[in-house]
Amino acid sequence: MIFKIITLGLMATFYVCYFAKMISQKKHGISTDQLGKGKTGFVKVIEMTLKLSTYVLPIIQLISILWYIGTAHIALRIIGCAITAVGVLAFIMSVAQMKDNWRAGVQREDKTNLVTTGIYSISRNPAFLGFDLMYIGILFTFFNWYLCFATSFVLVFFHLQIVNVEEEFLIEAFGEEYVQYKKKVCRYLGRKL
């Protein structure tokens, strides 16, 4: 029961942060959700699939949490909760540090700044890392094969979004500044020597 309470609390914290940021930006005339908007071809497929799957996965997670009857080892469940907490923290830090530059998806017309300090000095994509860690942590804590498949599917599409959409956009938008940043900081976690 304690794992359910902790995980539901972490998920609630994550989604309150996510939607509060969207509402705050909307009040400033910023459209945060750019997934699929004005896109075509492969990019549109990636973004729309990602958008849909990030709506479906939390439903599968909630079902897995509320009706969990598995027998995962206690150590795996503790590790899962810790990973989830780190993911939520990474997401909150990334959104706070991005300020009004944060978006879900990219829009070429939006003028934003490249953020490279704070958590962005050790991860080029800490918001994605936050999502990934939260999803992996929940999977470890409430493992079942449906959740495993759904989590894996979403993680693949997050990666495709980064590699095929975000990074190309950032190179176009920030040129050499982003190229130099990319040489110093890893995509998910760590600094390059």
JSON list of C-alpha atoms in Angstrom, two decimals:
[
{"chain": "A", "resi": 1, "resn": "MET", "atom": "CA", "xyz": [0.00, 0.00, 0.00]},
{"chain": "A", "resi": 2, "resn": "ILE", "atom": "CA", "xyz": [2.85, 2.41, 0.80]},
{"chain": "A", "resi": 3, "resn": "PHE", "atom": "CA", "xyz": [4.26, 2.04, -2.72]},
{"chain": "A", "resi": 4, "resn": "LYS", "atom": "CA", "xyz": [0.88, 2.95, -4.17]},
{"chain": "A", "resi": 5, "resn": "ILE", "atom": "CA", "xyz": [0.63, 6.08, -2.03]},
{"chain": "A", "resi": 6, "resn": "ILE", "atom": "CA", "xyz": [4.18, 7.21, -2.77]},
{"chain": "A", "resi": 7, "resn": "THR", "atom": "CA", "xyz": [3.89, 6.60, -6.50]},
{"chain": "A", "resi": 8, "resn": "LEU", "atom": "CA", "xyz": [0.48, 8.25, -6.83]},
{"chain": "A", "resi": 9, "resn": "GLY", "atom": "CA", "xyz": [1.82, 11.25, -4.89]},
{"chain": "A", "resi": 10, "resn": "LEU", "atom": "CA", "xyz": [4.84, 11.53, -7.18]},
{"chain": "A", "resi": 11, "resn": "MET", "atom": "CA", "xyz": [2.67, 11.23, -10.28]},
{"chain": "A", "resi": 12, "resn": "ALA", "atom": "CA", "xyz": [0.32, 13.90, -8.94]},
{"chain": "A", "resi": 13, "resn": "THR", "atom": "CA", "xyz": [3.28, 16.21, -8.25]},
{"chain": "A", "resi": 14, "resn": "PHE", "atom": "CA", "xyz": [4.62, 15.65, -11.76]},
{"chain": "A", "resi": 15, "resn": "TYR", "atom": "CA", "xyz": [1.33, 16.32, -13.55]},
{"chain": "A", "resi": 16, "resn": "VAL", "atom": "CA", "xyz": [0.44, 19.30, -11.34]},
{"chain": "A", "resi": 17, "resn": "CYS", "atom": "CA", "xyz": [3.81, 20.82, -12.30]},
{"chain": "A", "resi": 18, "resn": "TYR", "atom": "CA", "xyz": [3.26, 20.00, -15.98]},
{"chain": "A", "resi": 19, "resn": "PHE", "atom": "CA", "xyz": [-0.24, 21.46, -16.21]},
{"chain": "A", "resi": 20, "resn": "ALA", "atom": "CA", "xyz": [0.48, 24.42, -13.91]},
{"chain": "A", "resi": 21, "resn": "LYS", "atom": "CA", "xyz": [3.35, 25.39, -16.21]},
{"chain": "A", "resi": 22, "resn": "MET", "atom": "CA", "xyz": [1.09, 25.10, -19.27]},
{"chain": "A", "resi": 23, "resn": "ILE", "atom": "CA", "xyz": [-1.59, 27.25, -17.63]},
{"chain": "A", "resi": 24, "resn": "SER", "atom": "CA", "xyz": [0.98, 29.81, -16.49]},
{"chain": "A", "resi": 25, "resn": "GLN", "atom": "CA", "xyz": [2.43, 30.08, -19.99]},
{"chain": "A", "resi": 26, "resn": "LYS", "atom": "CA", "xyz": [-1.03, 30.33, -21.53]},
{"chain": "A", "resi": 27, "resn": "LYS", "atom": "CA", "xyz": [-1.71, 33.37, -19.32]},
{"chain": "A", "resi": 28, "resn": "HIS", "atom": "CA", "xyz": [1.39, 34.94, -20.91]},
{"chain": "A", "resi": 29, "resn": "GLY", "atom": "CA", "xyz": [0.16, 34.15, -24.42]},
{"chain": "A", "resi": 30, "resn": "ILE", "atom": "CA", "xyz": [2.49, 31.17, -24.88]},
{"chain": "A", "resi": 31, "resn": "SER", "atom": "CA", "xyz": [1.13, 27.98, -26.41]},
{"chain": "A", "resi": 32, "resn": "THR", "atom": "CA", "xyz": [3.11, 25.24, -24.67]},
{"chain": "A", "resi": 33, "resn": "ASP", "atom": "CA", "xyz": [1.70, 22.22, -26.50]},
{"chain": "A", "resi": 34, "resn": "GLN", "atom": "CA", "xyz": [3.30, 22.32, -29.96]},
{"chain": "A", "resi": 35, "resn": "LEU", "atom": "CA", "xyz": [3.21, 18.57, -30.63]},
{"chain": "A", "resi": 36, "resn": "GLY", "atom": "CA", "xyz": [2.03, 17.94, -34.18]},
{"chain": "A", "resi": 37, "resn": "LYS", "atom": "CA", "xyz": [1.03, 21.53, -34.86]},
{"chain": "A", "resi": 38, "resn": "GLY", "atom": "CA", "xyz": [2.06, 22.69, -38.34]},
{"chain": "A", "resi": 39, "resn": "LYS", "atom": "CA", "xyz": [4.14, 19.56, -38.89]},
{"chain": "A", "resi": 40, "resn": "THR", "atom": "CA", "xyz": [4.08, 17.14, -41.82]},
{"chain": "A", "resi": 41, "resn": "GLY", "atom": "CA", "xyz": [5.49, 13.76, -42.72]},
{"chain": "A", "resi": 42, "resn": "PHE", "atom": "CA", "xyz": [7.64, 11.72, -40.35]},
{"chain": "A", "resi": 43, "resn": "VAL", "atom": "CA", "xyz": [7.89, 14.55, -37.80]},
{"chain": "A", "resi": 44, "resn": "LYS", "atom": "CA", "xyz": [4.09, 14.76, -37.54]},
{"chain": "A", "resi": 45, "resn": "VAL", "atom": "CA", "xyz": [3.86, 10.98, -37.12]},
{"chain": "A", "resi": 46, "resn": "ILE", "atom": "CA", "xyz": [6.45, 11.06, -34.32]},
{"chain": "A", "resi": 47, "resn": "GLU", "atom": "CA", "xyz": [4.82, 13.96, -32.50]},
{"chain": "A", "resi": 48, "resn": "MET", "atom": "CA", "xyz": [1.22, 12.75, -32.81]},
{"chain": "A", "resi": 49, "resn": "THR", "atom": "CA", "xyz": [2.18, 9.21, -31.76]},
{"chain": "A", "resi": 50, "resn": "LEU", "atom": "CA", "xyz": [4.10, 10.62, -28.82]},
{"chain": "A", "resi": 51, "resn": "LYS", "atom": "CA", "xyz": [1.19, 12.83, -27.82]},
{"chain": "A", "resi": 52, "resn": "LEU", "atom": "CA", "xyz": [-1.34, 9.99, -27.96]},
{"chain": "A", "resi": 53, "resn": "SER", "atom": "CA", "xyz": [0.93, 7.53, -26.17]},
{"chain": "A", "resi": 54, "resn": "THR", "atom": "CA", "xyz": [1.63, 9.99, -23.34]},
{"chain": "A", "resi": 55, "resn": "TYR", "atom": "CA", "xyz": [-2.13, 10.19, -22.77]},
{"chain": "A", "resi": 56, "resn": "VAL", "atom": "CA", "xyz": [-2.56, 6.40, -22.81]},
{"chain": "A", "resi": 57, "resn": "LEU", "atom": "CA", "xyz": [0.47, 5.45, -20.69]},
{"chain": "A", "resi": 58, "resn": "PRO", "atom": "CA", "xyz": [-0.69, 7.22, -17.49]},
{"chain": "A", "resi": 59, "resn": "ILE", "atom": "CA", "xyz": [-3.98, 5.32, -17.73]},
{"chain": "A", "resi": 60, "resn": "ILE", "atom": "CA", "xyz": [-2.08, 2.02, -17.96]},
{"chain": "A", "resi": 61, "resn": "GLN", "atom": "CA", "xyz": [0.13, 3.18, -15.08]},
{"chain": "A", "resi": 62, "resn": "LEU", "atom": "CA", "xyz": [-2.88, 4.01, -12.90]},
{"chain": "A", "resi": 63, "resn": "ILE", "atom": "CA", "xyz": [-4.49, 0.64, -13.62]},
{"chain": "A", "resi": 64, "resn": "SER", "atom": "CA", "xyz": [-1.18, -1.07, -12.84]},
{"chain": "A", "resi": 65, "resn": "ILE", "atom": "CA", "xyz": [-0.82, 0.84, -9.57]},
{"chain": "A", "resi": 66, "resn": "LEU", "atom": "CA", "xyz": [-4.39, 0.53, -8.33]},
{"chain": "A", "resi": 67, "resn": "TRP", "atom": "CA", "xyz": [-4.84, -3.15, -9.18]},
{"chain": "A", "resi": 68, "resn": "TYR", "atom": "CA", "xyz": [-1.28, -4.35, -8.66]},
{"chain": "A", "resi": 69, "resn": "ILE", "atom": "CA", "xyz": [-1.09, -8.01, -7.65]},
{"chain": "A", "resi": 70, "resn": "GLY", "atom": "CA", "xyz": [2.49, -8.70, -8.67]},
{"chain": "A", "resi": 71, "resn": "THR", "atom": "CA", "xyz": [5.21, -10.10, -6.52]},
{"chain": "A", "resi": 72, "resn": "ALA", "atom": "CA", "xyz": [8.15, -7.86, -7.37]},
{"chain": "A", "resi": 73, "resn": "HIS", "atom": "CA", "xyz": [10.95, -8.02, -4.82]},
{"chain": "A", "resi": 74, "resn": "ILE", "atom": "CA", "xyz": [10.80, -5.26, -2.22]},
{"chain": "A", "resi": 75, "resn": "ALA", "atom": "CA", "xyz": [14.24, -3.98, -3.25]},
{"chain": "A", "resi": 76, "resn": "LEU", "atom": "CA", "xyz": [13.08, -3.52, -6.85]},
{"chain": "A", "resi": 77, "resn": "ARG", "atom": "CA", "xyz": [10.02, -1.63, -5.66]},
{"chain": "A", "resi": 78, "resn": "ILE", "atom": "CA", "xyz": [12.12, 0.66, -3.43]},
{"chain": "A", "resi": 79, "resn": "ILE", "atom": "CA", "xyz": [14.53, 1.32, -6.32]},
{"chain": "A", "resi": 80, "resn": "GLY", "atom": "CA", "xyz": [11.52, 2.00, -8.56]},
{"chain": "A", "resi": 81, "resn": "CYS", "atom": "CA", "xyz": [10.13, 4.61, -6.16]},
{"chain": "A", "resi": 82, "resn": "ALA", "atom": "CA", "xyz": [13.55, 6.27, -5.89]},
{"chain": "A", "resi": 83, "resn": "ILE", "atom": "CA", "xyz": [13.92, 6.40, -9.68]},
{"chain": "A", "resi": 84, "resn": "THR", "atom": "CA", "xyz": [10.42, 7.86, -9.96]},
{"chain": "A", "resi": 85, "resn": "ALA", "atom": "CA", "xyz": [11.26, 10.55, -7.40]},
{"chain": "A", "resi": 86, "resn": "VAL", "atom": "CA", "xyz": [14.49, 11.47, -9.21]},
{"chain": "A", "resi": 87, "resn": "GLY", "atom": "CA", "xyz": [12.54, 11.71, -12.47]},
{"chain": "A", "resi": 88, "resn": "VAL", "atom": "CA", "xyz": [9.94, 14.02, -10.97]},
{"chain": "A", "resi": 89, "resn": "LEU", "atom": "CA", "xyz": [12.65, 16.20, -9.45]},
{"chain": "A", "resi": 90, "resn": "ALA", "atom": "CA", "xyz": [14.58, 16.39, -12.75]},
{"chain": "A", "resi": 91, "resn": "PHE", "atom": "CA", "xyz": [11.40, 17.39, -14.59]},
{"chain": "A", "resi": 92, "resn": "ILE", "atom": "CA", "xyz": [10.48, 20.10, -12.08]},
{"chain": "A", "resi": 93, "resn": "MET", "atom": "CA", "xyz": [14.02, 21.50, -12.13]},
{"chain": "A", "resi": 94, "resn": "SER", "atom": "CA", "xyz": [14.12, 21.52, -15.93]},
{"chain": "A", "resi": 95, "resn": "VAL", "atom": "CA", "xyz": [10.76, 23.27, -16.31]},
{"chain": "A", "resi": 96, "resn": "ALA", "atom": "CA", "xyz": [11.68, 25.84, -13.66]},
{"chain": "A", "resi": 97, "resn": "GLN", "atom": "CA", "xyz": [15.03, 26.60, -15.29]},
{"chain": "A", "resi": 98, "resn": "MET", "atom": "CA", "xyz": [13.58, 26.84, -18.80]},
{"chain": "A", "resi": 99, "resn": "LYS", "atom": "CA", "xyz": [11.16, 29.53, -17.65]},
{"chain": "A", "resi": 100, "resn": "ASP", "atom": "CA", "xyz": [9.09, 30.64, -20.67]},
{"chain": "A", "resi": 101, "resn": "ASN", "atom": "CA", "xyz": [11.37, 28.80, -23.12]},
{"chain": "A", "resi": 102, "resn": "TRP", "atom": "CA", "xyz": [9.80, 25.43, -22.27]},
{"chain": "A", "resi": 103, "resn": "ARG", "atom": "CA", "xyz": [7.53, 23.76, -24.85]},
{"chain": "A", "resi": 104, "resn": "ALA", "atom": "CA", "xyz": [6.09, 20.32, -25.53]},
{"chain": "A", "resi": 105, "resn": "GLY", "atom": "CA", "xyz": [7.25, 19.97, -29.12]},
{"chain": "A", "resi": 106, "resn": "VAL", "atom": "CA", "xyz": [8.86, 22.65, -31.24]},
{"chain": "A", "resi": 107, "resn": "GLN", "atom": "CA", "xyz": [7.48, 25.53, -33.23]},
{"chain": "A", "resi": 108, "resn": "ARG", "atom": "CA", "xyz": [9.89, 27.26, -35.57]},
{"chain": "A", "resi": 109, "resn": "GLU", "atom": "CA", "xyz": [8.10, 30.59, -35.23]},
{"chain": "A", "resi": 110, "resn": "ASP", "atom": "CA", "xyz": [8.58, 30.75, -31.45]},
{"chain": "A", "resi": 111, "resn": "LYS", "atom": "CA", "xyz": [11.63, 32.69, -30.36]},
{"chain": "A", "resi": 112, "resn": "THR", "atom": "CA", "xyz": [13.24, 31.06, -27.33]},
{"chain": "A", "resi": 113, "resn": "ASN", "atom": "CA", "xyz": [16.60, 31.12, -25.60]},
{"chain": "A", "resi": 114, "resn": "LEU", "atom": "CA", "xyz": [19.03, 28.22, -25.35]},
{"chain": "A", "resi": 115, "resn": "VAL", "atom": "CA", "xyz": [19.32, 27.25, -21.68]},
{"chain": "A", "resi": 116, "resn": "THR", "atom": "CA", "xyz": [22.67, 25.62, -20.80]},
{"chain": "A", "resi": 117, "resn": "THR", "atom": "CA", "xyz": [23.07, 26.24, -17.07]},
{"chain": "A", "resi": 118, "resn": "GLY", "atom": "CA", "xyz": [21.81, 24.47, -13.95]},
{"chain": "A", "resi": 119, "resn": "ILE", "atom": "CA", "xyz": [20.44, 21.01, -14.70]},
{"chain": "A", "resi": 120, "resn": "TYR", "atom": "CA", "xyz": [21.02, 21.76, -18.39]},
{"chain": "A", "resi": 121, "resn": "SER", "atom": "CA", "xyz": [24.77, 21.71, -17.72]},
{"chain": "A", "resi": 122, "resn": "ILE", "atom": "CA", "xyz": [24.55, 17.94, -17.09]},
{"chain": "A", "resi": 123, "resn": "SER", "atom": "CA", "xyz": [21.68, 16.99, -19.45]},
{"chain": "A", "resi": 124, "resn": "ARG", "atom": "CA", "xyz": [20.64, 18.49, -22.77]},
{"chain": "A", "resi": 125, "resn": "ASN", "atom": "CA", "xyz": [17.17, 17.03, -22.25]},
{"chain": "A", "resi": 126, "resn": "PRO", "atom": "CA", "xyz": [16.37, 16.94, -18.52]},
{"chain": "A", "resi": 127, "resn": "ALA", "atom": "CA", "xyz": [12.60, 17.23, -19.05]},
{"chain": "A", "resi": 128, "resn": "PHE", "atom": "CA", "xyz": [12.68, 14.13, -21.27]},
{"chain": "A", "resi": 129, "resn": "LEU", "atom": "CA", "xyz": [15.00, 12.48, -18.76]},
{"chain": "A", "resi": 130, "resn": "GLY", "atom": "CA", "xyz": [12.46, 13.29, -16.04]},
{"chain": "A", "resi": 131, "resn": "PHE", "atom": "CA", "xyz": [9.65, 11.67, -18.02]},
{"chain": "A", "resi": 132, "resn": "ASP", "atom": "CA", "xyz": [11.82, 8.64, -18.79]},
{"chain": "A", "resi": 133, "resn": "LEU", "atom": "CA", "xyz": [12.93, 8.11, -15.19]},
{"chain": "A", "resi": 134, "resn": "MET", "atom": "CA", "xyz": [9.42, 8.53, -13.83]},
{"chain": "A", "resi": 135, "resn": "TYR", "atom": "CA", "xyz": [8.06, 6.00, -16.34]},
{"chain": "A", "resi": 136, "resn": "ILE", "atom": "CA", "xyz": [10.89, 3.51, -15.69]},
{"chain": "A", "resi": 137, "resn": "GLY", "atom": "CA", "xyz": [10.51, 3.89, -11.92]},
{"chain": "A", "resi": 138, "resn": "ILE", "atom": "CA", "xyz": [6.78, 3.17, -12.08]},
{"chain": "A", "resi": 139, "resn": "LEU", "atom": "CA", "xyz": [7.49, 0.16, -14.28]},
{"chain": "A", "resi": 140, "resn": "PHE", "atom": "CA", "xyz": [9.98, -1.22, -11.71]},
{"chain": "A", "resi": 141, "resn": "THR", "atom": "CA", "xyz": [7.57, -0.62, -8.84]},
{"chain": "A", "resi": 142, "resn": "PHE", "atom": "CA", "xyz": [4.46, -2.11, -10.47]},
{"chain": "A", "resi": 143, "resn": "PHE", "atom": "CA", "xyz": [5.87, -4.37, -13.16]},
{"chain": "A", "resi": 144, "resn": "ASN", "atom": "CA", "xyz": [3.56, -6.14, -15.59]},
{"chain": "A", "resi": 145, "resn": "TRP", "atom": "CA", "xyz": [4.01, -6.93, -19.27]},
{"chain": "A", "resi": 146, "resn": "TYR", "atom": "CA", "xyz": [1.36, -4.47, -20.50]},
{"chain": "A", "resi": 147, "resn": "LEU", "atom": "CA", "xyz": [3.03, -1.65, -18.62]},
{"chain": "A", "resi": 148, "resn": "CYS", "atom": "CA", "xyz": [6.45, -2.81, -19.84]},
{"chain": "A", "resi": 149, "resn": "PHE", "atom": "CA", "xyz": [5.34, -2.69, -23.49]},
{"chain": "A", "resi": 150, "resn": "ALA", "atom": "CA", "xyz": [3.59, 0.68, -23.14]},
{"chain": "A", "resi": 151, "resn": "THR", "atom": "CA", "xyz": [6.53, 2.22, -21.27]},
{"chain": "A", "resi": 152, "resn": "SER", "atom": "CA", "xyz": [9.04, 0.93, -23.83]},
{"chain": "A", "resi": 153, "resn": "PHE", "atom": "CA", "xyz": [6.90, 2.28, -26.68]},
{"chain": "A", "resi": 154, "resn": "VAL", "atom": "CA", "xyz": [6.75, 5.76, -25.16]},
{"chain": "A", "resi": 155, "resn": "LEU", "atom": "CA", "xyz": [10.47, 5.81, -24.37]},
{"chain": "A", "resi": 156, "resn": "VAL", "atom": "CA", "xyz": [11.28, 4.98, -28.00]},
{"chain": "A", "resi": 157, "resn": "PHE", "atom": "CA", "xyz": [9.07, 7.84, -29.22]},
{"chain": "A", "resi": 158, "resn": "PHE", "atom": "CA", "xyz": [10.60, 10.29, -26.72]},
{"chain": "A", "resi": 159, "resn": "HIS", "atom": "CA", "xyz": [14.00, 9.36, -28.15]},
{"chain": "A", "resi": 160, "resn": "LEU", "atom": "CA", "xyz": [12.75, 9.76, -31.73]},
{"chain": "A", "resi": 161, "resn": "GLN", "atom": "CA", "xyz": [11.34, 13.18, -30.79]},
{"chain": "A", "resi": 162, "resn": "ILE", "atom": "CA", "xyz": [14.72, 14.27, -29.42]},
{"chain": "A", "resi": 163, "resn": "VAL", "atom": "CA", "xyz": [16.86, 12.90, -32.26]},
{"chain": "A", "resi": 164, "resn": "ASN", "atom": "CA", "xyz": [14.59, 13.64, -35.24]},
{"chain": "A", "resi": 165, "resn": "VAL", "atom": "CA", "xyz": [12.82, 16.81, -34.16]},
{"chain": "A", "resi": 166, "resn": "GLU", "atom": "CA", "xyz": [14.30, 18.65, -31.17]},
{"chain": "A", "resi": 167, "resn": "GLU", "atom": "CA", "xyz": [17.99, 18.42, -32.06]},
{"chain": "A", "resi": 168, "resn": "GLU", "atom": "CA", "xyz": [17.43, 19.45, -35.69]},
{"chain": "A", "resi": 169, "resn": "PHE", "atom": "CA", "xyz": [15.34, 22.41, -34.54]},
{"chain": "A", "resi": 170, "resn": "LEU", "atom": "CA", "xyz": [17.97, 23.49, -32.01]},
{"chain": "A", "resi": 171, "resn": "ILE", "atom": "CA", "xyz": [20.74, 23.37, -34.62]},
{"chain": "A", "resi": 172, "resn": "GLU", "atom": "CA", "xyz": [18.62, 25.53, -36.95]},
{"chain": "A", "resi": 173, "resn": "ALA", "atom": "CA", "xyz": [17.61, 27.94, -34.20]},
{"chain": "A", "resi": 174, "resn": "PHE", "atom": "CA", "xyz": [20.94, 28.32, -32.35]},
{"chain": "A", "resi": 175, "resn": "GLY", "atom": "CA", "xyz": [23.57, 27.15, -34.83]},
{"chain": "A", "resi": 176, "resn": "GLU", "atom": "CA", "xyz": [27.12, 26.99, -33.53]},
{"chain": "A", "resi": 177, "resn": "GLU", "atom": "CA", "xyz": [26.05, 27.83, -29.96]},
{"chain": "A", "resi": 178, "resn": "TYR", "atom": "CA", "xyz": [24.03, 24.59, -29.82]},
{"chain": "A", "resi": 179, "resn": "VAL", "atom": "CA", "xyz": [26.73, 22.59, -31.62]},
{"chain": "A", "resi": 180, "resn": "GLN", "atom": "CA", "xyz": [29.27, 23.65, -28.98]},
{"chain": "A", "resi": 181, "resn": "TYR", "atom": "CA", "xyz": [26.82, 22.87, -26.17]},
{"chain": "A", "resi": 182, "resn": "LYS", "atom": "CA", "xyz": [26.15, 19.46, -27.74]},
{"chain": "A", "resi": 183, "resn": "LYS", "atom": "CA", "xyz": [29.90, 18.76, -27.69]},
{"chain": "A", "resi": 184, "resn": "LYS", "atom": "CA", "xyz": [30.06, 19.41, -23.93]},
{"chain": "A", "resi": 185, "resn": "VAL", "atom": "CA", "xyz": [26.83, 17.94, -22.52]},
{"chain": "A", "resi": 186, "resn": "CYS", "atom": "CA", "xyz": [25.37, 14.46, -23.10]},
{"chain": "A", "resi": 187, "resn": "ARG", "atom": "CA", "xyz": [21.91, 13.99, -24.52]},
{"chain": "A", "resi": 188, "resn": "TYR", "atom": "CA", "xyz": [20.50, 12.44, -21.36]},
{"chain": "A", "resi": 189, "resn": "LEU", "atom": "CA", "xyz": [22.99, 12.68, -18.51]},
{"chain": "A", "resi": 190, "resn": "GLY", "atom": "CA", "xyz": [26.62, 13.63, -18.06]},
{"chain": "A", "resi": 191, "resn": "ARG", "atom": "CA", "xyz": [29.30, 15.91, -19.41]},
{"chain": "A", "resi": 192, "resn": "LYS", "atom": "CA", "xyz": [31.71, 15.00, -22.17]},
{"chain": "A", "resi": 193, "resn": "LEU", "atom": "CA", "xyz": [35.42, 15.23, -21.57]}
]
